[in-house]
Amino acid sequence: MLRRTRKPARTGKPEAPPWDVRAMELAARGLFVAAVLLFAGLLLTWLMRLPAFDLRAIELRGEITRNSAPTIRANAAPRLAGNLFTIDLAQAQAAFEAVPWVRRATVRRVWPDRLEVTLEEHRPAAWWQVGEGQDHRGQDKLVNVQGEVFEANPGDVEDEALPVLRGPEGSAAAVLAMQRQLLPVFAALDTRIDQLRLSARGSWRVLLDSGAEVELGRGSEDEVVARVQVFGSTVPQLIARYERPLEYADLRHADGYALRLKGVGTVVPALMKK
């Protein structure tokens, strides 16, 4: 008697293709995706380089007082490369900040063909000289109100009567801070600081617009300012007593200061400490 052989029951799931077939399918899909991405990249690059996106205008905003807008554009434009999409904004910023009197520039793209540049100019606070040599003001750099040293045409500020600050390399901010502390003290004496000098050993000296010279000595900013404040509160009485203008003062003494008035020898006032 013949027996029927049973066929294997079907599970309803197709048999998985061999691993080499699956690998080929995955490779084909990967190549297809890569080709699409490559094509899209090439198309995007081509579109970004179309003449329609060439930069046609540079709009300047912010502080424009030391230079004219055409001068700023003429100085910066040769350093700009690319169109709206391809231009390097960091390099563009550096190009504008290299223009004289420009302290900071913020650059952004404006669709479809413009750059918008917001400028901040240097505001000069004083001339800046390094070292302790002679005064050659026409060759000096300037220090701005932030205490940063920058270069500019000296003729641009020749009518502004800026004081001269002098000190070791890298000390411009500290010297400017000291000058700001001393300004009101000497202003109360109806005089103005013409020069403030910091020596390499940390000693301070002031030359006033009257021609008088005041040795402030060494110490922290608070210590020096305290000595000058006591000096400013007592010296008017001595000047009034002798009726002579101040020529020289030395505040480096522990308990007082030496004073020389025009036409009068050295005077040692009473103790500065009250």
Tab-separated table of C-alpha atoms in Angstrom:
chain	number	residue	atom	x	y	z
A	1	MET	CA	0.000	0.000	0.000
A	2	LEU	CA	1.368	3.345	-0.964
A	3	ARG	CA	1.637	6.032	1.701
A	4	ARG	CA	1.205	9.661	0.943
A	5	THR	CA	4.126	11.859	1.904
A	6	ARG	CA	3.118	15.012	3.591
A	7	LYS	CA	4.429	18.274	2.196
A	8	PRO	CA	6.054	20.655	4.653
A	9	ALA	CA	3.541	23.081	6.061
A	10	ARG	CA	3.863	26.605	4.722
A	11	THR	CA	4.486	29.301	7.281
A	12	GLY	CA	3.322	32.210	5.097
A	13	LYS	CA	6.725	33.964	5.196
A	14	PRO	CA	8.915	34.028	2.110
A	15	GLU	CA	12.301	32.520	2.446
A	16	ALA	CA	15.091	35.080	3.063
A	17	PRO	CA	17.418	35.557	0.135
A	18	PRO	CA	20.997	34.434	0.579
A	19	TRP	CA	23.412	36.803	2.338
A	20	ASP	CA	25.376	37.607	-0.824
A	21	VAL	CA	22.167	38.755	-2.530
A	22	ARG	CA	21.287	40.958	0.442
A	23	ALA	CA	24.773	42.442	0.442
A	24	MET	CA	24.492	43.328	-3.232
A	25	GLU	CA	21.108	44.971	-2.670
A	26	LEU	CA	22.461	47.074	0.197
A	27	ALA	CA	25.481	48.101	-1.861
A	28	ALA	CA	23.246	49.081	-4.762
A	29	ARG	CA	21.053	51.179	-2.488
A	30	GLY	CA	24.087	52.844	-0.949
A	31	LEU	CA	25.507	53.706	-4.344
A	32	PHE	CA	22.149	55.115	-5.416
A	33	VAL	CA	21.890	57.337	-2.313
A	34	ALA	CA	25.492	58.491	-2.754
A	35	ALA	CA	24.849	59.326	-6.404
A	36	VAL	CA	21.737	61.324	-5.470
A	37	LEU	CA	23.592	63.233	-2.757
A	38	LEU	CA	26.520	63.910	-5.085
A	39	PHE	CA	24.201	65.172	-7.779
A	40	ALA	CA	22.333	67.359	-5.290
A	41	GLY	CA	25.622	68.770	-4.019
A	42	LEU	CA	26.850	69.550	-7.505
A	43	LEU	CA	23.526	71.151	-8.374
A	44	LEU	CA	23.573	73.247	-5.201
A	45	THR	CA	27.157	74.323	-5.859
A	46	TRP	CA	26.242	75.307	-9.389
A	47	LEU	CA	23.237	77.290	-8.197
A	48	MET	CA	25.271	79.060	-5.499
A	49	ARG	CA	27.800	80.233	-8.074
A	50	LEU	CA	25.259	81.757	-10.418
A	51	PRO	CA	25.859	85.438	-11.241
A	52	ALA	CA	22.450	86.196	-9.726
A	53	PHE	CA	24.037	85.873	-6.264
A	54	ASP	CA	27.091	88.070	-6.912
A	55	LEU	CA	27.464	90.770	-4.276
A	56	ARG	CA	26.187	94.035	-5.688
A	57	ALA	CA	25.973	96.241	-2.608
A	58	ILE	CA	27.593	96.738	0.785
A	59	GLU	CA	25.346	98.516	3.256
A	60	LEU	CA	27.217	100.259	6.082
A	61	ARG	CA	25.586	101.001	9.411
A	62	GLY	CA	26.690	102.224	12.803
A	63	GLU	CA	29.448	104.737	13.494
A	64	ILE	CA	30.868	106.384	10.380
A	65	THR	CA	32.470	109.652	11.479
A	66	ARG	CA	36.212	109.229	11.011
A	67	ASN	CA	35.883	107.770	7.496
A	68	SER	CA	33.392	108.202	4.706
A	69	ALA	CA	31.348	105.220	3.506
A	70	PRO	CA	33.044	105.214	0.057
A	71	THR	CA	36.485	105.175	1.716
A	72	ILE	CA	35.553	102.222	3.916
A	73	ARG	CA	34.179	100.279	0.956
A	74	ALA	CA	37.231	101.077	-1.165
A	75	ASN	CA	39.567	99.798	1.576
A	76	ALA	CA	37.663	96.607	2.355
A	77	ALA	CA	36.243	95.541	-1.038
A	78	PRO	CA	39.542	94.277	-2.564
A	79	ARG	CA	39.819	91.788	0.319
A	80	LEU	CA	36.349	90.324	-0.201
A	81	ALA	CA	36.015	87.134	-2.262
A	82	GLY	CA	32.962	85.126	-3.266
A	83	ASN	CA	29.279	85.783	-3.634
A	84	LEU	CA	26.424	85.887	-1.132
A	85	PHE	CA	26.787	82.180	-0.310
A	86	THR	CA	30.500	81.535	-0.695
A	87	ILE	CA	31.958	84.601	1.025
A	88	ASP	CA	33.769	83.884	4.297
A	89	LEU	CA	32.126	86.163	6.878
A	90	ALA	CA	35.097	85.936	9.260
A	91	GLN	CA	37.462	87.108	6.521
A	92	ALA	CA	35.012	89.842	5.555
A	93	GLN	CA	34.901	91.011	9.169
A	94	ALA	CA	38.704	91.114	9.291
A	95	ALA	CA	38.750	93.121	6.048
A	96	PHE	CA	36.540	95.835	7.515
A	97	GLU	CA	38.328	95.852	10.851
A	98	ALA	CA	41.608	96.468	9.005
A	99	VAL	CA	40.260	99.827	7.821
A	100	PRO	CA	41.678	102.749	9.872
A	101	TRP	CA	39.481	103.801	12.819
A	102	VAL	CA	37.268	100.696	12.635
A	103	ARG	CA	37.335	98.906	15.985
A	104	ARG	CA	34.725	96.235	15.333
A	105	ALA	CA	32.634	95.094	12.352
A	106	THR	CA	29.636	92.770	12.285
A	107	VAL	CA	28.915	91.317	8.830
A	108	ARG	CA	25.795	89.454	7.725
A	109	ARG	CA	24.295	88.308	4.435
A	110	VAL	CA	21.143	89.970	3.096
A	111	TRP	CA	19.197	88.186	0.350
A	112	PRO	CA	19.830	88.137	-2.528
A	113	ASP	CA	22.995	90.145	-3.216
A	114	ARG	CA	23.989	92.410	-0.312
A	115	LEU	CA	26.226	92.510	2.709
A	116	GLU	CA	25.144	94.453	5.764
A	117	VAL	CA	28.061	95.709	7.868
A	118	THR	CA	27.588	97.332	11.278
A	119	LEU	CA	30.636	99.319	12.358
A	120	GLU	CA	31.983	100.499	15.704
A	121	GLU	CA	34.742	103.095	15.555
A	122	HIS	CA	37.640	103.669	17.897
A	123	ARG	CA	37.040	106.547	20.292
A	124	PRO	CA	40.478	107.924	21.151
A	125	ALA	CA	41.254	108.630	24.792
A	126	ALA	CA	44.964	109.491	24.567
A	127	TRP	CA	48.200	109.150	22.679
A	128	TRP	CA	50.146	106.032	23.608
A	129	GLN	CA	53.907	105.691	23.885
A	130	VAL	CA	55.944	102.684	24.957
A	131	GLY	CA	58.996	103.160	27.155
A	132	GLU	CA	60.473	106.229	28.757
A	133	GLY	CA	62.100	108.043	25.825
A	134	GLN	CA	61.473	111.475	24.420
A	135	ASP	CA	58.066	112.648	23.297
A	136	HIS	CA	57.561	112.087	19.572
A	137	ARG	CA	53.831	112.551	19.467
A	138	GLY	CA	53.484	112.554	15.709
A	139	GLN	CA	54.802	108.981	15.500
A	140	ASP	CA	52.715	107.547	18.305
A	141	LYS	CA	49.809	105.176	18.449
A	142	LEU	CA	46.526	105.936	20.135
A	143	VAL	CA	44.670	104.236	22.965
A	144	ASN	CA	40.883	104.096	22.828
A	145	VAL	CA	38.392	104.406	25.684
A	146	GLN	CA	38.490	100.614	26.148
A	147	GLY	CA	42.241	100.742	26.783
A	148	GLU	CA	43.135	99.184	23.424
A	149	VAL	CA	46.065	100.463	21.379
A	150	PHE	CA	45.411	101.150	17.710
A	151	GLU	CA	47.016	102.916	14.773
A	152	ALA	CA	45.575	105.902	12.969
A	153	ASN	CA	46.647	108.995	11.091
A	154	PRO	CA	47.860	111.465	13.767
A	155	GLY	CA	46.467	114.314	11.710
A	156	ASP	CA	42.965	113.004	12.390
A	157	VAL	CA	43.195	114.001	16.065
A	158	GLU	CA	45.630	116.899	16.045
A	159	ASP	CA	42.906	119.315	17.168
A	160	GLU	CA	41.595	117.172	20.045
A	161	ALA	CA	44.235	118.001	22.699
A	162	LEU	CA	44.603	114.401	23.821
A	163	PRO	CA	46.871	113.637	26.784
A	164	VAL	CA	49.933	111.420	26.396
A	165	LEU	CA	50.083	108.121	28.239
A	166	ARG	CA	53.377	106.283	28.475
A	167	GLY	CA	54.286	102.930	29.953
A	168	PRO	CA	55.754	99.474	29.366
A	169	GLU	CA	54.451	97.290	26.568
A	170	GLY	CA	50.977	95.970	27.368
A	171	SER	CA	50.216	98.486	30.133
A	172	ALA	CA	47.968	100.864	28.167
A	173	ALA	CA	44.744	99.792	29.903
A	174	ALA	CA	46.287	100.166	33.377
A	175	VAL	CA	47.721	103.608	32.600
A	176	LEU	CA	44.392	104.759	31.180
A	177	ALA	CA	42.580	103.513	34.308
A	178	MET	CA	44.988	105.476	36.516
A	179	GLN	CA	44.561	108.608	34.408
A	180	ARG	CA	40.779	108.411	34.842
A	181	GLN	CA	41.194	108.156	38.612
A	182	LEU	CA	43.492	111.170	38.755
A	183	LEU	CA	41.532	113.439	36.413
A	184	PRO	CA	39.022	114.806	38.968
A	185	VAL	CA	41.740	115.444	41.563
A	186	PHE	CA	43.786	117.657	39.257
A	187	ALA	CA	40.664	119.193	37.738
A	188	ALA	CA	39.818	120.467	41.228
A	189	LEU	CA	43.193	122.261	41.186
A	190	ASP	CA	42.165	123.935	37.928
A	191	THR	CA	44.780	122.050	35.943
A	192	ARG	CA	44.798	119.208	33.426
A	193	ILE	CA	46.974	116.115	32.988
A	194	ASP	CA	49.124	116.561	29.906
A	195	GLN	CA	51.170	113.378	30.380
A	196	LEU	CA	51.007	110.382	32.682
A	197	ARG	CA	53.988	108.050	32.756
A	198	LEU	CA	54.504	104.624	34.295
A	199	SER	CA	58.127	103.513	34.543
A	200	ALA	CA	59.340	99.960	34.108
A	201	ARG	CA	59.816	99.854	37.904
A	202	GLY	CA	56.189	100.809	38.539
A	203	SER	CA	56.648	104.466	39.475
A	204	TRP	CA	54.110	107.074	38.328
A	205	ARG	CA	54.771	110.627	37.163
A	206	VAL	CA	52.390	113.345	36.000
A	207	LEU	CA	53.130	116.366	33.834
A	208	LEU	CA	50.440	119.026	33.994
A	209	ASP	CA	49.376	121.439	31.287
A	210	SER	CA	50.874	124.257	33.389
A	211	GLY	CA	54.314	122.676	32.984
A	212	ALA	CA	54.437	121.423	36.583
A	213	GLU	CA	55.685	117.919	37.288
A	214	VAL	CA	54.419	115.672	40.092
A	215	GLU	CA	56.165	112.476	41.181
A	216	LEU	CA	53.507	110.083	42.469
A	217	GLY	CA	55.729	107.157	43.404
A	218	ARG	CA	54.916	103.455	43.426
A	219	GLY	CA	52.108	101.404	44.895
A	220	SER	CA	48.694	100.040	44.030
A	221	GLU	CA	46.191	102.201	42.210
A	222	ASP	CA	44.318	102.901	45.450
A	223	GLU	CA	47.515	103.858	47.291
A	224	VAL	CA	48.648	106.255	44.581
A	225	VAL	CA	45.213	107.837	44.240
A	226	ALA	CA	44.985	108.285	48.039
A	227	ARG	CA	48.305	110.177	48.092
A	228	VAL	CA	47.199	112.407	45.243
A	229	GLN	CA	43.874	113.150	46.945
A	230	VAL	CA	45.619	114.313	50.121
A	231	PHE	CA	48.011	116.364	47.989
A	232	GLY	CA	45.087	117.930	46.148
A	233	SER	CA	43.350	118.854	49.387
A	234	THR	CA	46.381	120.585	50.950
A	235	VAL	CA	48.472	122.107	48.165
A	236	PRO	CA	46.055	124.974	47.324
A	237	GLN	CA	46.693	126.467	50.770
A	238	LEU	CA	50.458	126.452	50.204
A	239	ILE	CA	50.143	127.939	46.738
A	240	ALA	CA	47.916	130.672	48.143
A	241	ARG	CA	50.343	131.358	50.997
A	242	TYR	CA	53.363	131.876	48.738
A	243	GLU	CA	51.392	133.250	45.790
A	244	ARG	CA	53.497	131.279	43.372
A	245	PRO	CA	52.420	128.616	40.839
A	246	LEU	CA	53.402	124.997	41.310
A	247	GLU	CA	56.592	123.879	39.584
A	248	TYR	CA	57.349	120.452	41.098
A	249	ALA	CA	55.995	118.117	43.764
A	250	ASP	CA	57.343	114.832	45.099
A	251	LEU	CA	54.773	112.595	46.790
A	252	ARG	CA	57.155	109.691	47.405
A	253	HIS	CA	57.822	110.639	51.034
A	254	ALA	CA	56.230	108.527	53.740
A	255	ASP	CA	54.650	111.333	55.796
A	256	GLY	CA	54.525	114.321	53.482
A	257	TYR	CA	55.607	115.709	50.145
A	258	ALA	CA	58.259	118.026	48.839
A	259	LEU	CA	57.059	121.067	46.946
A	260	ARG	CA	58.783	123.569	44.694
A	261	LEU	CA	56.991	126.709	43.619
A	262	LYS	CA	58.249	129.014	40.900
A	263	GLY	CA	60.636	131.465	42.485
A	264	VAL	CA	60.571	129.663	45.829
A	265	GLY	CA	62.867	126.892	47.060
A	266	THR	CA	61.741	123.482	48.222
A	267	VAL	CA	58.975	123.555	50.799
A	268	VAL	CA	58.225	120.525	52.989
A	269	PRO	CA	54.586	120.790	54.090
A	270	ALA	CA	53.060	119.419	57.250
A	271	LEU	CA	52.286	115.740	57.550
A	272	MET	CA	49.942	114.466	54.885
A	273	LYS	CA	48.398	111.974	57.289
A	274	LYS	CA	45.620	113.475	59.355
